[in-house]
Coordinates of C-alpha atoms and ligand atoms in Angstrom, one line a residue:
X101 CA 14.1 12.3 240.1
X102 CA 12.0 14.3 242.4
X103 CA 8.8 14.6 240.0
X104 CA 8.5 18.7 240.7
X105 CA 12.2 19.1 239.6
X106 CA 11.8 18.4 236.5
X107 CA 13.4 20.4 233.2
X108 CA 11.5 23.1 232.4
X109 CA 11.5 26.3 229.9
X110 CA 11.1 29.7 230.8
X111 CA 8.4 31.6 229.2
X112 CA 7.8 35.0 229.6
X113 CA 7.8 37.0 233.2
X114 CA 8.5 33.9 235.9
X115 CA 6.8 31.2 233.6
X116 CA 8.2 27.9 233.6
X117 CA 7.2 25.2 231.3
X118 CA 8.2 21.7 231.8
X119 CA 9.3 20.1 229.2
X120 CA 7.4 16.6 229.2
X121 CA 4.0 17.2 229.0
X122 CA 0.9 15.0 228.3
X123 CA -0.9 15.0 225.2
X124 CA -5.1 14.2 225.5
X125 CA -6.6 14.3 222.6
X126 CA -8.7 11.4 222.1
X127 CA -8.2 10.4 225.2
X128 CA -12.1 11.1 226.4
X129 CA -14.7 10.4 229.1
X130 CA -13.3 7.5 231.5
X131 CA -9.7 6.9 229.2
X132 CA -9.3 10.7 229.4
X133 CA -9.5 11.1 233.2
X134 CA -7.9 7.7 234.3
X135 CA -4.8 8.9 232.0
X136 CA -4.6 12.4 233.2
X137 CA -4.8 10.8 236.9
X138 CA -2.2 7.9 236.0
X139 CA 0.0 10.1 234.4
X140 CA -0.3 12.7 236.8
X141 CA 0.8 9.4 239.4
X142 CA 3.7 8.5 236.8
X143 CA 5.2 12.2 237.5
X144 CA 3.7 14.5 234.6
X145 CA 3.4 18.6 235.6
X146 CA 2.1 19.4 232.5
X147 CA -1.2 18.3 230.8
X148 CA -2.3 19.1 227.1
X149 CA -5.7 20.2 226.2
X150 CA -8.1 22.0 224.0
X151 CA -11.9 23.0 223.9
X152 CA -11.5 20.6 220.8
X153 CA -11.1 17.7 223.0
X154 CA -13.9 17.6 224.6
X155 CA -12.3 16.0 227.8
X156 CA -11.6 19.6 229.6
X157 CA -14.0 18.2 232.4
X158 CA -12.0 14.6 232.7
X159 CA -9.1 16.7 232.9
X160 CA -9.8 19.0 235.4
X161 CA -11.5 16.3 237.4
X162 CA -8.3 14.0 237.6
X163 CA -6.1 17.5 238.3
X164 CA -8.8 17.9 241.6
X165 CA -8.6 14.2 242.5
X166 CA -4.8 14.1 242.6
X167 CA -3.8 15.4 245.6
X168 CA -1.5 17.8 243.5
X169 CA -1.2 21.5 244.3
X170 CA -2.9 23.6 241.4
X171 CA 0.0 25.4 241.1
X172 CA 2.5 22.5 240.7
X173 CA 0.9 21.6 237.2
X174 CA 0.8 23.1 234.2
X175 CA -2.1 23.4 232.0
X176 CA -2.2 24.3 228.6
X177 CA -5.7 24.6 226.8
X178 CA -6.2 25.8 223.0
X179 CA -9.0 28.5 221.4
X180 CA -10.5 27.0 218.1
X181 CA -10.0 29.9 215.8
X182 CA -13.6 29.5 214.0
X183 CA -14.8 31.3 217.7
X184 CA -13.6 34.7 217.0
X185 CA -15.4 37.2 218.5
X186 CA -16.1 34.7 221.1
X187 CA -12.8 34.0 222.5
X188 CA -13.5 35.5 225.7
X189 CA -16.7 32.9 226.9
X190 CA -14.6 30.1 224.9
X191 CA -11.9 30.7 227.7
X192 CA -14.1 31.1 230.9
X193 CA -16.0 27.7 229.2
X194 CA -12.5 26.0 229.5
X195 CA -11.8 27.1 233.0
X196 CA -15.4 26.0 234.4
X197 CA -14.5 22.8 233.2
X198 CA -11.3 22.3 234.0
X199 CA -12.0 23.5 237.4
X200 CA -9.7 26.4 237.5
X201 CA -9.5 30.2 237.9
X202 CA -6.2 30.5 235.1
X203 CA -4.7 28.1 232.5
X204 CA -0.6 28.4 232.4
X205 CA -0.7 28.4 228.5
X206 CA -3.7 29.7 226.0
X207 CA -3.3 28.6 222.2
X208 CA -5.0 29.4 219.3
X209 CA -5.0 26.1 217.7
X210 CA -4.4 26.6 214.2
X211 CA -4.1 29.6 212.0
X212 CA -8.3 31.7 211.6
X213 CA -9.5 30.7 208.1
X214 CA -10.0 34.6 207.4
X215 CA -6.9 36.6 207.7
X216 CA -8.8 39.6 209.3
X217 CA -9.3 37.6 212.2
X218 CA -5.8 36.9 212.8
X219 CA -4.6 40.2 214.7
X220 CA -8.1 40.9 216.5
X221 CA -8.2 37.5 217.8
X222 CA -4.4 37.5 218.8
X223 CA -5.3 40.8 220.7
X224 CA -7.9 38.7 222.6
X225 CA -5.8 36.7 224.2
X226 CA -3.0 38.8 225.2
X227 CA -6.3 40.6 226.9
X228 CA -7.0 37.7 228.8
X229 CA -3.1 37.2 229.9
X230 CA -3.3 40.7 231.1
X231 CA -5.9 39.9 233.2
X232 CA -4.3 36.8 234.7
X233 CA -6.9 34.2 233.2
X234 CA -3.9 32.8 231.4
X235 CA -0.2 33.0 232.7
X236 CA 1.0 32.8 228.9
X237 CA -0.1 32.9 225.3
X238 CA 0.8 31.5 222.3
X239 CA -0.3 29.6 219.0
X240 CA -0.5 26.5 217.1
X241 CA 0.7 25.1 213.5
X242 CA 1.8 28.1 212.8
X243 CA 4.1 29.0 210.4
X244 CA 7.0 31.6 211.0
X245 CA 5.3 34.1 208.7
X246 CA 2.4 34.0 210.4
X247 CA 4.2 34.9 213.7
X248 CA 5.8 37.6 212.7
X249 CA 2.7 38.8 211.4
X250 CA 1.1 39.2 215.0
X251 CA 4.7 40.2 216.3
X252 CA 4.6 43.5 213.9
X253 CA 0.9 44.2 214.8
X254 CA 1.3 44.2 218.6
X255 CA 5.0 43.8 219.6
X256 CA 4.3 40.9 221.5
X257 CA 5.7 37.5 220.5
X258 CA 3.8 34.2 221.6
X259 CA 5.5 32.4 224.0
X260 CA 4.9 28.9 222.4
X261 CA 4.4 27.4 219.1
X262 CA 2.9 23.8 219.4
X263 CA 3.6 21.7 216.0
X264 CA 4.2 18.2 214.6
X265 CA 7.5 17.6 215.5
X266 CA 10.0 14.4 215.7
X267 CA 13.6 13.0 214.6
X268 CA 12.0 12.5 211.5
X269 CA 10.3 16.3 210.8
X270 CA 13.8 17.5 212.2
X271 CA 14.0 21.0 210.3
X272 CA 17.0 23.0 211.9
X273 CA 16.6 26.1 210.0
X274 CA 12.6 26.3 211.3
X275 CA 13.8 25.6 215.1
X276 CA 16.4 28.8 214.8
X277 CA 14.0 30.7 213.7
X278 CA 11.7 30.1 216.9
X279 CA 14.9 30.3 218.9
X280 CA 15.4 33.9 217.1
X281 CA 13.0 34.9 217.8
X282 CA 12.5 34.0 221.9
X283 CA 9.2 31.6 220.5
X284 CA 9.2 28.1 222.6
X285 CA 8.6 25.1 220.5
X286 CA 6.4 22.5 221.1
X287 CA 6.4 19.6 219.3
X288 CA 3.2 17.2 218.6
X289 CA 2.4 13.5 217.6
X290 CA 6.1 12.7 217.8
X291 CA 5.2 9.0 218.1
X292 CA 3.0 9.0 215.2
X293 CA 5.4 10.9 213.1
X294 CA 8.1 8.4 214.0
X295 CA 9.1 5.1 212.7
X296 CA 9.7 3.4 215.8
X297 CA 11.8 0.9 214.2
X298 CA 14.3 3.2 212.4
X299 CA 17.8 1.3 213.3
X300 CA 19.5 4.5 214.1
X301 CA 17.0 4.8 217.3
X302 CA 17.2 1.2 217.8
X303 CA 20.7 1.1 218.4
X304 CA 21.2 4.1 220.4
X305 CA 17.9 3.0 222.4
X306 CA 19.9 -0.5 222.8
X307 CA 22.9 1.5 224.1
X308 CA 20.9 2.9 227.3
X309 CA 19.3 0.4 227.6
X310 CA 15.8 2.0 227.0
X311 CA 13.1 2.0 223.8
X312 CA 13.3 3.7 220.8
X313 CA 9.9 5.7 222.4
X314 CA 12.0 7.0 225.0
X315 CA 14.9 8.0 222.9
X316 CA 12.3 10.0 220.7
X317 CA 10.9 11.7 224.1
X318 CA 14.5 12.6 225.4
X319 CA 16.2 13.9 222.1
X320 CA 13.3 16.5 222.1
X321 CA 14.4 17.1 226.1
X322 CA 17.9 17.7 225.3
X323 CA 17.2 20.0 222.4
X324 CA 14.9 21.8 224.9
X325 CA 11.8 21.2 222.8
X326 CA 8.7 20.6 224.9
X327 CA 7.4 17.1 224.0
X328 CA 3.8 15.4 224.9
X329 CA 2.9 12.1 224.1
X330 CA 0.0 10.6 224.8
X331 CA -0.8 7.0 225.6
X332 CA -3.8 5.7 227.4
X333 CA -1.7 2.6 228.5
X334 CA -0.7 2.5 231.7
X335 CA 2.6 0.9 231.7
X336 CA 3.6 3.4 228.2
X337 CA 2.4 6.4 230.6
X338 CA 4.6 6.0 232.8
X339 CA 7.7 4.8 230.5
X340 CA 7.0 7.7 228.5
X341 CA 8.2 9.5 231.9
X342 CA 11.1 7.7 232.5
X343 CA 13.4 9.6 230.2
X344 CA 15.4 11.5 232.9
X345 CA 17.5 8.9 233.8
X346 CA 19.8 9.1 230.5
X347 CA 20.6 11.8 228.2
X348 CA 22.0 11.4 224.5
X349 CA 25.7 12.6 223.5
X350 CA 25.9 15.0 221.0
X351 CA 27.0 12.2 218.4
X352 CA 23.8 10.7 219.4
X353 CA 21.8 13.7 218.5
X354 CA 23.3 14.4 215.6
X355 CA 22.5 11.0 214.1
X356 CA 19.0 11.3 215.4
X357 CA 18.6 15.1 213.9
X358 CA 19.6 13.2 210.6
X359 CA 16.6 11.3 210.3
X360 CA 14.8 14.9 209.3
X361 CA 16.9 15.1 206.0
X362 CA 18.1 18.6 207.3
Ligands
LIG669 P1 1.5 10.7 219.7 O1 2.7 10.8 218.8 O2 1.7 11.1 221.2 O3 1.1 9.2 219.6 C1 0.0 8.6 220.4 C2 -0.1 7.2 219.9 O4 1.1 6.5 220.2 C3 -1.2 6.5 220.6 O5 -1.8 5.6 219.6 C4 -0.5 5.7 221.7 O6 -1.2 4.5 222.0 C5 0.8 5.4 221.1 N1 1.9 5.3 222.0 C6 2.1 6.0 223.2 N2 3.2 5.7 223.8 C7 3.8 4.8 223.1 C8 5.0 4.1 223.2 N3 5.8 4.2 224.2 N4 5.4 3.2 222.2 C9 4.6 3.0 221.1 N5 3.4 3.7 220.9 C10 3.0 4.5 221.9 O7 0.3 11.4 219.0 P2 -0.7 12.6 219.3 O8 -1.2 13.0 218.0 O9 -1.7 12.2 220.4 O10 0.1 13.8 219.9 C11 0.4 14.0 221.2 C12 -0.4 15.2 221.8 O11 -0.1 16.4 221.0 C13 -2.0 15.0 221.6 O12 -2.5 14.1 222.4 C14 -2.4 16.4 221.8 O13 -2.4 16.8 223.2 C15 -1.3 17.2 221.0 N6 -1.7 17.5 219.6 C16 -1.9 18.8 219.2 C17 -2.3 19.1 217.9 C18 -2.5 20.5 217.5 O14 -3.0 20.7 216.4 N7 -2.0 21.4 218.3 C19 -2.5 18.0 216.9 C20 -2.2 16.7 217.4 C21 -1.8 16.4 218.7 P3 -2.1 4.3 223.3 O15 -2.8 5.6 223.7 O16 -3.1 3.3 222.9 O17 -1.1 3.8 224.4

């Protein structure tokens, strides 16, 4: 598959997300920039990052080195919530270092610890998306509640929610309600959430003929859930990638959405 055709998800306005990202955290110094810049090699258009990470630099650094167009990759970077008041510098901080003039997505990464920071801070960043320092804004382990909480203060839904997500978290009645309400979900960790040995992946991996890693990766795909695993092992970077080549039946994907008990 040609590597800038692949699935994506509208967000708001002309905002496409792909669908296969690449996760980064703990993948610092050296391992985080040799795994953006294999990964970026392995056909990844989307990279996952957050002030957190501490690897913004590495990041940015291996987006420079390779050879890709700025605009052909999507970059999402996260706002820890204890800066409020400070979201603004936290966001020009992340674009010094990544090298960039915008980000595609802005997060906050989890829920404020003081309520009365929530709406100020969600405010913030639909500021900076106004003024083009982000292309889209969302949040992170979020709960539904806590969404519409922002969506009744300002009118404006976040494009994304990222959260631990896998076959085995499955909750159908918590996806509708970020279908419902025009909220992307993102899913996190959906290795380490996973038992990678259940025999219901093993045997539909075993009928295409790929691993029960890939059939995790492409069930999100085909439920149009943005996925990103991370791996800073070359050979799982890149067959972590190599999930367009097959796609699940529905009998498939209803055995795997039964592994979340929902
Ligand atoms: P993942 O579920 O992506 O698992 C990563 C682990 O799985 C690593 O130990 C990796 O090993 C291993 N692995 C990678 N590929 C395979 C494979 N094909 N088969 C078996 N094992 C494999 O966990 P993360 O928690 O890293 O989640 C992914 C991303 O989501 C993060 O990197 C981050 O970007 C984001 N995230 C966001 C959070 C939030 O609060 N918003 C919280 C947690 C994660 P190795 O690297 O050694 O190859």
């Amino acid at each position: 598959m040609d590597h800038d055709d692949q699935p994506t998800v509208p967000l708001s306005g002309e905002v496409r997300m792909p669908l296969l990202g690449f996760g980064t955290w703990q993948a610092t110094g050296k391992a985080g920039y040799d795994s953006v810049l294999a990964a970026l090699d392995a056909g990844y258009r989307h990279i996952d990052t957050a002030t957190m990470y501490g690897n913004e630099k590495e990041v940015g650094r291996a987006v420079q080195e390779s050879g890709l167009r700025r605009e052909d990759i999507f970059i999402t970077t996260k706002l820890p919530p204890e800066r409020a008041g400070r979201e603004r510098e936290t966001l020009e901080a992340s674009l010094s270092a990544l090298g960039t003039d915008h980000v595609d997505l802005w997060l906050i990464h989890w829920p404020p610890s003081s309520p009365a920071d929530s709406i100020p801070m969600w405010r913030e960043m639909l500021a900076a998306r106004d003024e083009d320092l982000t292309r889209a804004v969302g949040v992170s382990n979020y709960s539904t509640a806590q969404m519409d909480e922002l969506i009744q203060a300002t009118e404006e839904n976040p494009a994304v929610n990222q959260i631990r997500w896998s076959p085995f978290l499955y909750d159908r009645q918590r996806h509708a309600e970020h279908r419902d309400r025009g909220i992307v979900l993102e899913g996190y960790s959906p290795f380490k959430t996973s038992e990678l040995s259940d025999p219901v992946l093993a045997r539909i991996a075993a009928a295409h003929n790929v691993s029960p890693a890939q059939v995790v990766l492409r069930w999100h795909i085909d439920h149009e859930i943005v996925v990103i695993p991370k791996s800073v092992t070359p050979e799982r970077i890149r067959a972590n990638a190599d999930v367009f080549g097959f796609s699940l039946t529905a009998e498939e994907m209803r055995d795997i959405d039964a592994l979340g008990g929902s």
